[in-house]
mmCIF file of C-alpha atoms in Angstrom:
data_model
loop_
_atom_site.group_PDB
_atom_site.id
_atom_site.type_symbol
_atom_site.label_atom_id
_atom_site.label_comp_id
_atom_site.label_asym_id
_atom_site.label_seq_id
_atom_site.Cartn_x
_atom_site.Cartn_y
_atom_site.Cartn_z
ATOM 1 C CA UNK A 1 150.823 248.161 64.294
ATOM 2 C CA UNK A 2 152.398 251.070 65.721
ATOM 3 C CA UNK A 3 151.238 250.486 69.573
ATOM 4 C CA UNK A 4 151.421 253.813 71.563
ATOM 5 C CA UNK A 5 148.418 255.648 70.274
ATOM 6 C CA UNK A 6 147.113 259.414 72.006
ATOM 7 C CA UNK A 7 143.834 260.907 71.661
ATOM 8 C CA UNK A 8 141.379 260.346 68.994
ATOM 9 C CA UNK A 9 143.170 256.978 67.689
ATOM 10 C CA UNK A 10 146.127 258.885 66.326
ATOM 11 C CA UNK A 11 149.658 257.214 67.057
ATOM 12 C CA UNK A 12 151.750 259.219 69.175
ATOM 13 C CA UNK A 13 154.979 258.062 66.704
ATOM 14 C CA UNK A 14 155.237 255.820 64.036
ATOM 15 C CA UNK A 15 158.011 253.428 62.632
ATOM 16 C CA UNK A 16 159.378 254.450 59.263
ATOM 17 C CA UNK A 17 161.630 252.351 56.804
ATOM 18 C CA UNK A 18 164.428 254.760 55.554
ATOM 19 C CA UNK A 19 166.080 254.854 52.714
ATOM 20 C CA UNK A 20 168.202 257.302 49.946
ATOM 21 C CA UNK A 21 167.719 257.258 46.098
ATOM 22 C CA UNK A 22 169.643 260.020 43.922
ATOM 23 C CA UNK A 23 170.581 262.060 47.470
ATOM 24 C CA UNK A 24 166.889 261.682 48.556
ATOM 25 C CA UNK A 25 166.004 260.078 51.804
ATOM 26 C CA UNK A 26 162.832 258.392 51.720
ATOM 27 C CA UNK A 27 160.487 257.037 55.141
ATOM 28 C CA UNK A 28 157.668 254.362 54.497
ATOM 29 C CA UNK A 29 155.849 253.677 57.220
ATOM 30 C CA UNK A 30 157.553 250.186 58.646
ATOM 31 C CA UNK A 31 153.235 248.757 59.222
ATOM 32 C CA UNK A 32 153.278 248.722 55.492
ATOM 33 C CA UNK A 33 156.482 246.834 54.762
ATOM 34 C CA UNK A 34 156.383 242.919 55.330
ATOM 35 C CA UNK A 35 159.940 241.955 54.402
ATOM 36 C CA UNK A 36 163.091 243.374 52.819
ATOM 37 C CA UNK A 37 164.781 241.628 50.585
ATOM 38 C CA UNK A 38 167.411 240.917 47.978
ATOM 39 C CA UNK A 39 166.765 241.248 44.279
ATOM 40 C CA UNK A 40 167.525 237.932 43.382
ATOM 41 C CA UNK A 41 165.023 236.269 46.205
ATOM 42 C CA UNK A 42 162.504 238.648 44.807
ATOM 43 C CA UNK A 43 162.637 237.520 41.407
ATOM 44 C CA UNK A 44 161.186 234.157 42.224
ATOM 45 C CA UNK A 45 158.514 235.558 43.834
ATOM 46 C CA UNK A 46 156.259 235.416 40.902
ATOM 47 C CA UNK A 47 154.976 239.256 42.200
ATOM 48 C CA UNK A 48 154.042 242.186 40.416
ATOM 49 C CA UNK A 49 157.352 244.415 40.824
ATOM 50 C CA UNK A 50 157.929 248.232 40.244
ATOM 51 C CA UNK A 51 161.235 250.484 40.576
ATOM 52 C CA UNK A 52 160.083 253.545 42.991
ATOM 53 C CA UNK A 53 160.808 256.024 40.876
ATOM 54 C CA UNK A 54 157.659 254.859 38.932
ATOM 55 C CA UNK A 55 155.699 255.222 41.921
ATOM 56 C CA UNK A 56 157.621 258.727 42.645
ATOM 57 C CA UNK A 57 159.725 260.712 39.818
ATOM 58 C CA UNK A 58 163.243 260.962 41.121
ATOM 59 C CA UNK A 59 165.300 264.016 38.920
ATOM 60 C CA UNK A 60 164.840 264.385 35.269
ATOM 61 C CA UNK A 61 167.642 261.590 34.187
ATOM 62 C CA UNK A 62 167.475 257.621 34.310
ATOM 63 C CA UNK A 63 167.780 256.379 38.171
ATOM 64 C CA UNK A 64 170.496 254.804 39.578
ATOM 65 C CA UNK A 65 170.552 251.950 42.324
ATOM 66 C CA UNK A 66 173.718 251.705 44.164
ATOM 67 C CA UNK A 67 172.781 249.062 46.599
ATOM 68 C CA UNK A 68 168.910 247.925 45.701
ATOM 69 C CA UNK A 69 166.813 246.260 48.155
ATOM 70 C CA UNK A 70 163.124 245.091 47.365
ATOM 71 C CA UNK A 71 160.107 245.699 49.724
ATOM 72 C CA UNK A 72 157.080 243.514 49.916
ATOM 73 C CA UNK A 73 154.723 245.883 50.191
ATOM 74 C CA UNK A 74 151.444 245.561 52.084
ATOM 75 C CA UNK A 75 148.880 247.120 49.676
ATOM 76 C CA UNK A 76 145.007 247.226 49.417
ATOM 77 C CA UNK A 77 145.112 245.373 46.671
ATOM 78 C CA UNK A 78 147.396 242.686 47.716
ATOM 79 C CA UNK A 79 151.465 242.684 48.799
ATOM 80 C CA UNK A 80 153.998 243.413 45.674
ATOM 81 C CA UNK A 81 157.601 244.402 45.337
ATOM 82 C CA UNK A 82 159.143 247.756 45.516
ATOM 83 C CA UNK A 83 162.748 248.116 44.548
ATOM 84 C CA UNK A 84 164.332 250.820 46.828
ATOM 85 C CA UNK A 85 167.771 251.728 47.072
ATOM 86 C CA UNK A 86 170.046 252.277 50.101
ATOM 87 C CA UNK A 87 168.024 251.171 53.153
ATOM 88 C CA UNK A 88 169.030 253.134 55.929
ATOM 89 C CA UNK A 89 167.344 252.526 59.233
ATOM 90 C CA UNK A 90 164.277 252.234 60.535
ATOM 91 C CA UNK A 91 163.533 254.706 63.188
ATOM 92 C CA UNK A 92 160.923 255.855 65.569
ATOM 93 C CA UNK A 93 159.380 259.405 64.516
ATOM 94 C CA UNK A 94 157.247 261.226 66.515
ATOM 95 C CA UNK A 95 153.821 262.673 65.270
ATOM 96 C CA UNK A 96 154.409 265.971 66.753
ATOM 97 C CA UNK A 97 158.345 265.946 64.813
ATOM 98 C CA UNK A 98 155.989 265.838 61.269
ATOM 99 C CA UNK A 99 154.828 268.666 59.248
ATOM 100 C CA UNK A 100 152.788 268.348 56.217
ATOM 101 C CA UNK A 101 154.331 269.502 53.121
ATOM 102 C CA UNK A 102 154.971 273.018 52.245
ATOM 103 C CA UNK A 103 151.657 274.390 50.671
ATOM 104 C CA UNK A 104 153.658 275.666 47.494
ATOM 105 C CA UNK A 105 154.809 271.843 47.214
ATOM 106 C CA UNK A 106 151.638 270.323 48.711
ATOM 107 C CA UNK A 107 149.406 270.766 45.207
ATOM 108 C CA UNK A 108 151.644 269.506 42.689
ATOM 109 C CA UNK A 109 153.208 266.722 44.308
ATOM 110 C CA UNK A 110 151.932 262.843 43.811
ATOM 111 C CA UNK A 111 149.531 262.458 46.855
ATOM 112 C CA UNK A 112 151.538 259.229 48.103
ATOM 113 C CA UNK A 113 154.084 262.425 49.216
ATOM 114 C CA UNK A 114 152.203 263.084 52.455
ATOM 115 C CA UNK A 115 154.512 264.773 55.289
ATOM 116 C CA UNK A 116 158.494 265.898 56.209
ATOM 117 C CA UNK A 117 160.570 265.201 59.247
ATOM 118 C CA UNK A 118 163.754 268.047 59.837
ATOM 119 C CA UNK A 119 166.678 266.521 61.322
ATOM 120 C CA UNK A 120 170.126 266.702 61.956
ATOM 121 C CA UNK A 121 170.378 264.453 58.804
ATOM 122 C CA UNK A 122 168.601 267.003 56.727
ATOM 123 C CA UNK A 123 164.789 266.647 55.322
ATOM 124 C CA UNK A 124 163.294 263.051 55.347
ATOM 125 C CA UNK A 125 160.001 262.582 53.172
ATOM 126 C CA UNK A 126 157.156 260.848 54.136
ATOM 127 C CA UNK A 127 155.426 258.343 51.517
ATOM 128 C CA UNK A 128 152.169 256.620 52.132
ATOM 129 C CA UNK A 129 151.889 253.749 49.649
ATOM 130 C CA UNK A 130 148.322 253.350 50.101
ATOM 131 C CA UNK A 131 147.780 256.636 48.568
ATOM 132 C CA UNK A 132 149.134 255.616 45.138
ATOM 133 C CA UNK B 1 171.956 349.339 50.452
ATOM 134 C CA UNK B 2 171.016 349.463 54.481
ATOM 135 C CA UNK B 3 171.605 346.531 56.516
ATOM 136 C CA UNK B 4 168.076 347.002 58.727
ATOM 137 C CA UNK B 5 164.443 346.842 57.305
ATOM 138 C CA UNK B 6 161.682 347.823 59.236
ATOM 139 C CA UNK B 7 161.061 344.222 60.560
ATOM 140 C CA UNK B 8 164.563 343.679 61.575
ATOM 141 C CA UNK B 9 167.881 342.952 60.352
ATOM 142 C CA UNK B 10 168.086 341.731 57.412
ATOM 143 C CA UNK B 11 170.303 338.459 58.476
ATOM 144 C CA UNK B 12 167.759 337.718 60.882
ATOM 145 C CA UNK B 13 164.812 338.087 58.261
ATOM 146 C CA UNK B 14 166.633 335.625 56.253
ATOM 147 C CA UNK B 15 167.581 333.125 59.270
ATOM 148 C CA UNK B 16 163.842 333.444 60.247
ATOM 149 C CA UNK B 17 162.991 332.161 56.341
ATOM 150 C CA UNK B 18 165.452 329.896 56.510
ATOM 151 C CA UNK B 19 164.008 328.317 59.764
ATOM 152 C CA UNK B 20 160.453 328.134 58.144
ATOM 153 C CA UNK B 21 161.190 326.574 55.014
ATOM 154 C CA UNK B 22 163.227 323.904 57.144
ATOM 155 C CA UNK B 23 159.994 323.327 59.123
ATOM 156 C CA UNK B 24 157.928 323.097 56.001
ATOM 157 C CA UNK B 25 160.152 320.507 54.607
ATOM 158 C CA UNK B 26 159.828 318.612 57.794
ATOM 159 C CA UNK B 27 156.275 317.862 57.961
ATOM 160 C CA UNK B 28 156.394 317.326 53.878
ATOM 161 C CA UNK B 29 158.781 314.415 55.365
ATOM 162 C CA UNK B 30 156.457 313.518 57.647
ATOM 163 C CA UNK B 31 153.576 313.321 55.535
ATOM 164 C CA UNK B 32 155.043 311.556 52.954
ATOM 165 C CA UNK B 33 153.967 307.635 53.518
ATOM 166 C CA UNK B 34 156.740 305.040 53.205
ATOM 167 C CA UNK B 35 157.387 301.994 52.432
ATOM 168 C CA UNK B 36 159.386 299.637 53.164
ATOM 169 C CA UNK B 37 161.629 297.458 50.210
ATOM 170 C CA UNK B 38 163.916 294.517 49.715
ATOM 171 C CA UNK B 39 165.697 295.187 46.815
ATOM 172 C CA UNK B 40 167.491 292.042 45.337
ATOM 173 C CA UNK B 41 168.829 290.986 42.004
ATOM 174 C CA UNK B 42 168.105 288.487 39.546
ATOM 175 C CA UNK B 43 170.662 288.461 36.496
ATOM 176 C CA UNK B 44 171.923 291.839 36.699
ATOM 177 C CA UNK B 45 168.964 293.359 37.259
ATOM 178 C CA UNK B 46 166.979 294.565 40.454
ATOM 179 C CA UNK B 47 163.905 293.158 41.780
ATOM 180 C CA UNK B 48 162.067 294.302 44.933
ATOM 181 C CA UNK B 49 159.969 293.074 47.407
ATOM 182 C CA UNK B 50 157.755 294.854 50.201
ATOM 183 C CA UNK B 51 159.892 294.517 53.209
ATOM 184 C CA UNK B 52 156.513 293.662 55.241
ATOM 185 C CA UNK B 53 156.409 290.184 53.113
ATOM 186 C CA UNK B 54 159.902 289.211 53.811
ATOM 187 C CA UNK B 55 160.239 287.393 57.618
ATOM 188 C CA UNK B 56 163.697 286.228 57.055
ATOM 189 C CA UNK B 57 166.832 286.887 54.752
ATOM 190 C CA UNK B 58 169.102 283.122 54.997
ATOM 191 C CA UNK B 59 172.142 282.210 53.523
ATOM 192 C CA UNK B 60 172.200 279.308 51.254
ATOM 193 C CA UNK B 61 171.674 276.705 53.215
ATOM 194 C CA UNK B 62 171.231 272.587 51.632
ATOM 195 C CA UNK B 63 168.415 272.702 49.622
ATOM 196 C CA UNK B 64 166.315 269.476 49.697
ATOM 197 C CA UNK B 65 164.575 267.973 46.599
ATOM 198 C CA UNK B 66 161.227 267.037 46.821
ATOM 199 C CA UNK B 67 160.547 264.446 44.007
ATOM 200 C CA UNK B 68 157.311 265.849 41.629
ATOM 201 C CA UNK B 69 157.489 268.952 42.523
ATOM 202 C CA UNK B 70 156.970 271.622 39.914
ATOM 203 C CA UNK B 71 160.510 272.722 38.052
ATOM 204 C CA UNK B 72 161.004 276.030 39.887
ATOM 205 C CA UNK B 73 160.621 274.477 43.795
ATOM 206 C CA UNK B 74 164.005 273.503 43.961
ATOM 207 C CA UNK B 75 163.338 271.302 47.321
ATOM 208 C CA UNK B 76 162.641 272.217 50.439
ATOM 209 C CA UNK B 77 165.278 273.430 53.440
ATOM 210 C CA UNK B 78 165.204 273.262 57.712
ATOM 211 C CA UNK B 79 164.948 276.581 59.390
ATOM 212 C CA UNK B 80 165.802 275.741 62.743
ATOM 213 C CA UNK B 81 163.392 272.875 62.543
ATOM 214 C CA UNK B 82 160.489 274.321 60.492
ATOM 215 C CA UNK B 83 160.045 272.923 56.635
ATOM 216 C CA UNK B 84 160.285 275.635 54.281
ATOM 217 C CA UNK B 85 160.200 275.620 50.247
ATOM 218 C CA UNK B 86 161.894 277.195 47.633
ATOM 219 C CA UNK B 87 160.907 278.898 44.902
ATOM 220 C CA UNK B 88 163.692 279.199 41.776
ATOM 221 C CA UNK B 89 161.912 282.861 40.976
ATOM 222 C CA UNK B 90 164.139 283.182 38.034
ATOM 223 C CA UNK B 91 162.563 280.075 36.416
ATOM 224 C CA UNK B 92 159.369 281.157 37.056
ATOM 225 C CA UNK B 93 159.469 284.627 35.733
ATOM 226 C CA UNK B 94 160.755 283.349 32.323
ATOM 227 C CA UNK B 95 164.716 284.085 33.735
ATOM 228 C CA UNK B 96 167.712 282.198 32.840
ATOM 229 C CA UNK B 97 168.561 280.660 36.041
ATOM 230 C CA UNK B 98 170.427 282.367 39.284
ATOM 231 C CA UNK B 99 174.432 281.857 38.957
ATOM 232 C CA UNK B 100 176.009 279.523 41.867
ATOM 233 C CA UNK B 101 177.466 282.566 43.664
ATOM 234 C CA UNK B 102 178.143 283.161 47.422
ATOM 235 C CA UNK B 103 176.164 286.238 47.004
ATOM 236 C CA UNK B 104 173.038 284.033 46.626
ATOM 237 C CA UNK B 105 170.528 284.242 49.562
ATOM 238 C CA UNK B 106 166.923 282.605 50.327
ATOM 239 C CA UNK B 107 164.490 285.197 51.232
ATOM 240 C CA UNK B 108 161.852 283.410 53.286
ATOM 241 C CA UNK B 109 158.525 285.353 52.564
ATOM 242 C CA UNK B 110 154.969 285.116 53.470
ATOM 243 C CA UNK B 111 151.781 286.767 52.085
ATOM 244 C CA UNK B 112 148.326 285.485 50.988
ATOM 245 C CA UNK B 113 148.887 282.577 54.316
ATOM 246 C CA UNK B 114 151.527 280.981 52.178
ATOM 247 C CA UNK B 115 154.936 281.393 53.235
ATOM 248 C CA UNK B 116 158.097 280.082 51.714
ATOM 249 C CA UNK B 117 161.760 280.737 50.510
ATOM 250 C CA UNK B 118 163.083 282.590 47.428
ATOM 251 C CA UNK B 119 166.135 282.198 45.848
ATOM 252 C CA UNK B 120 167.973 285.595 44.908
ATOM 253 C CA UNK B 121 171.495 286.038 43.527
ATOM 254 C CA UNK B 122 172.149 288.950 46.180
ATOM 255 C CA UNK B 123 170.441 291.180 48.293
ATOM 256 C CA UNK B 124 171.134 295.136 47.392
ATOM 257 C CA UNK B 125 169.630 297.293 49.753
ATOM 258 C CA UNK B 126 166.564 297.085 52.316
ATOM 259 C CA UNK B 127 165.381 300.981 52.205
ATOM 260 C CA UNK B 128 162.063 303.188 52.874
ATOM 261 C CA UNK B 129 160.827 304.656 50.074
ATOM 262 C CA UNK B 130 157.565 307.253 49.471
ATOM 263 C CA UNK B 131 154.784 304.964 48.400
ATOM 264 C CA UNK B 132 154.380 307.513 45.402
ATOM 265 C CA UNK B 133 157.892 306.439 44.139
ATOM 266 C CA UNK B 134 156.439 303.466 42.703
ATOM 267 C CA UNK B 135 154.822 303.886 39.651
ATOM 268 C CA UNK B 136 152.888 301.469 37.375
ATOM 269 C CA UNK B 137 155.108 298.989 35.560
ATOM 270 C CA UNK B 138 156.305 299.777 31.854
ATOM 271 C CA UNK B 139 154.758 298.501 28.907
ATOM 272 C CA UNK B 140 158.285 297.417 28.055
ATOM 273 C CA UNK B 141 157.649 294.367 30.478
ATOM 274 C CA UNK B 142 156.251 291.006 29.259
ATOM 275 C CA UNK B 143 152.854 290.115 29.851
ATOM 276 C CA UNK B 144 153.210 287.387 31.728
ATOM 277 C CA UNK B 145 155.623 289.149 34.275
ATOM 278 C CA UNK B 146 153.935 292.007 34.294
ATOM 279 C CA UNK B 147 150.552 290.368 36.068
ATOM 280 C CA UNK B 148 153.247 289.728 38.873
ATOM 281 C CA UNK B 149 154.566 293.443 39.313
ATOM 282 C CA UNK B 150 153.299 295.781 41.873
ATOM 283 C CA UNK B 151 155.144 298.444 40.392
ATOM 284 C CA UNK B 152 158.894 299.822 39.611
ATOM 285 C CA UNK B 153 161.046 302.678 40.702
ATOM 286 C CA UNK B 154 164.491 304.465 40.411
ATOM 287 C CA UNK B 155 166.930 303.531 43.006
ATOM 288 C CA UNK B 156 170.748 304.708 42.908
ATOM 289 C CA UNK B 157 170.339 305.006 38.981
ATOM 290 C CA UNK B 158 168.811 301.903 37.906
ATOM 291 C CA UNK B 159 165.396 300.948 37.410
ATOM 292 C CA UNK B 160 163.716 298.487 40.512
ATOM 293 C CA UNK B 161 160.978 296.085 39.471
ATOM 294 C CA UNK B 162 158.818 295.313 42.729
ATOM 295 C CA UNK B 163 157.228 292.120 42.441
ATOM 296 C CA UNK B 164 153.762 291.756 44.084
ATOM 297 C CA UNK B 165 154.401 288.353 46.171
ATOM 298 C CA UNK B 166 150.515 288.262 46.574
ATOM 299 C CA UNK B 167 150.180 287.357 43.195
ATOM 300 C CA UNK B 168 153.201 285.050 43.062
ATOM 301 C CA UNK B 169 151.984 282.821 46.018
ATOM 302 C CA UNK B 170 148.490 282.977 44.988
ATOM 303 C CA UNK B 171 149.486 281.513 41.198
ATOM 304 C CA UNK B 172 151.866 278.778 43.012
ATOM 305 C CA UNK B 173 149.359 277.815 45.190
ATOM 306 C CA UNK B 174 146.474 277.376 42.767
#
C-alpha cells in the first residue's frame, strides 16, 4: 500500500503501472496490480481474461498489441487478467501533480477514467479498475 | 458674394461648424458600447467569439486522446502544466472537419465555469465592434446551429457568425 499518506488518510503520491496502447499512455495504480506477466504463463492460469480495450475503447479500429503483457489484477470480485500492451515504468506520482479530468471530458468518459498527470512525456491517464 | 457675415468671416463660421460636428461625432464614439471579438474561420467561413471568453490563443500543440470520449473532444493537451480539452467545433456544429493546416490554432476559452480548447483553422482578426453591429442570426442558419449563435455581423465584406460559447459549454457539459 502506498506508505506516505498526508492529512485526512489521503496518500501524498501513489505508484502507477505505465503503459502505451495505440499512442496512449495508460497509469494503473501499482496497489492494484499483483504480477505482470507473459501471455503464455497467463493462459494456464485458468482466469477470467479481458483485452483493455474492452474495459476502455481505444480509437474506432481493431487494437493492436505490439508487445502484450498480462496483469493480474486485484479486483473486488477476485484477481483476473488484463492484457496491456507496452509496459513502460512504474513511477512515483505525486497527488498534488494530478488533475481530474477536463469537465467537457469528465461526463462522457467510462468512470474507471478518473484523473491526468502533464509531463514532459505528454498526458498520462489515470484508470481505477475498481471503478469498472 | 461678401466674404464677412455679421457673425464673422465666413471661413471661420465654417471652421467653427466643422469643429462642432467633429465633437459631436466624438461623444457618438464614445457612447457607442463595444465589444470585443475573435473572429476565426471554420471552412471558409468566419466564426466569432466574444473576446472576454477567449483566455488564450495556442498554436497546435500534441493533442492527446482520451479513450471514450465523445467524437468531437479530440484529446486533451498540457498548457504549461494545466490539462486542457479540445473541442473539434467543426464536428460539433454539423461541419466537415478543420483541414491539417499550419494556420490551425486552439483557442482556449472559458464561460459558464467550464473552460477548454477549440480547434480553429485560423484566426482572422481580434477587433471592437458596437454591440448594435450584431444582429439576430438569419433564418438561413440551421436549427440546430442556430440555438448556438449569439448573433452575426458584417466584417471586411463577409458575413461573421458569433457563436454564444455559453451555450456550447453548457450543451457539452450536460
Amino acid at each position: 500500500m502506498n506508505s506516505n499518506r498526508g492529512e485526512g488518510g489521503c496518500p501524498s503520491e501513489i505508484r502507477v503501472f505505465t503503459f502505451t496502447i495505440m499512442g496512449v499512455r495508460i497509469g494503473i495504480d501499482a496497489d492494484q496490480v499483483a504480477a505482470v506477466m507473459d501471455v503464455e504463463a497467463a493462459a494456464g492460469r485458468g482466469l477470467p481474461i479481458r483485452r483493455f480495450e474492452e474495459l476502455l475503447p481505444i480509437g474506432h479500429g481493431p487494437v493492436a498489441y505490439a508487445a502484450p503483457k498480462v496483469l493480474l489484477v486485484r479486483g473486488t470480485e477476485g484477481t483476473s487478467l488484463l492484457v496491456i500492451d507496452h509496459p513502460d515504468d512504474l513511477a512515483v506520482v505525486s497527488v498534488k501533480a494530478i488533475q481530474p479530468l477536463p469537465p467537457v471530458i469528465a461526463g462522457g468518459c467510462p468512470p474507471l477514467l478518473w484523473g491526468a498527470v502533464a509531463g514532459p512525456d505528454g498526458v498520462l491517464l489515470l484508470v481505477d479498475l475498481l471503478r469498472v | 458674394m461678401g466674404n464677412e457675415s455679421g457673425g464673422g468671416r465666413k471661413s471661420d463660421l465654417i471652421l467653427e461648424e466643422i469643429s462642432k460636428r467633429k465633437e459631436k461625432e466624438q461623444v457618438v464614439d464614445v457612447e457607442e458600447e463595444k465589444v470585443k471579438v475573435v473572429i476565426f474561420s471554420l471552412r471558409g467561413d468566419w466564426y466569432a467569439f466574444y473576446g472576454e471568453r477567449v483566455k488564450e490563443i495556442l498554436p497546435l500543440v500534441t493533442i492527446y486522446p482520451v479513450p471514450g470520449a465523445a467524437d468531437y473532444i479530440p484529446g486533451v493537451i498540457n498548457n504549461r502544466g494545466e490539462i486542457e480539452s479540445v473541442i473539434n467545433i467543426n464536428r460539433f456544429l454539423g461541419l466537415a472537419d478543420p483541414a491539417p493546416a499550419a494556420t490551425g490554432r486552439i483557442a482556449l476559452a472559458e464561460a459558464e465555469g467550464v473552460r477548454s480548447g477549440i480547434l480553429v483553422d485560423s484566426i482572422e482578426e481580434v477587433l471592437d465592434i458596437p454591440v448594435s453591429a450584431v444582429k439576430p442570426p438569419l433564418d438561413t442558419i440551421a436549427k440546430g446551429v442556430k440555438e448556438l449563435v449569439a448573433g452575426q455581423f458584417h466584417y471586411a465584406d463577409r458575413q461573421v457568425t458569433l457563436l454564444d460559447l455559453g451555450r456550447i459549454f453548457s450543451r457539452l457539459a450536460a
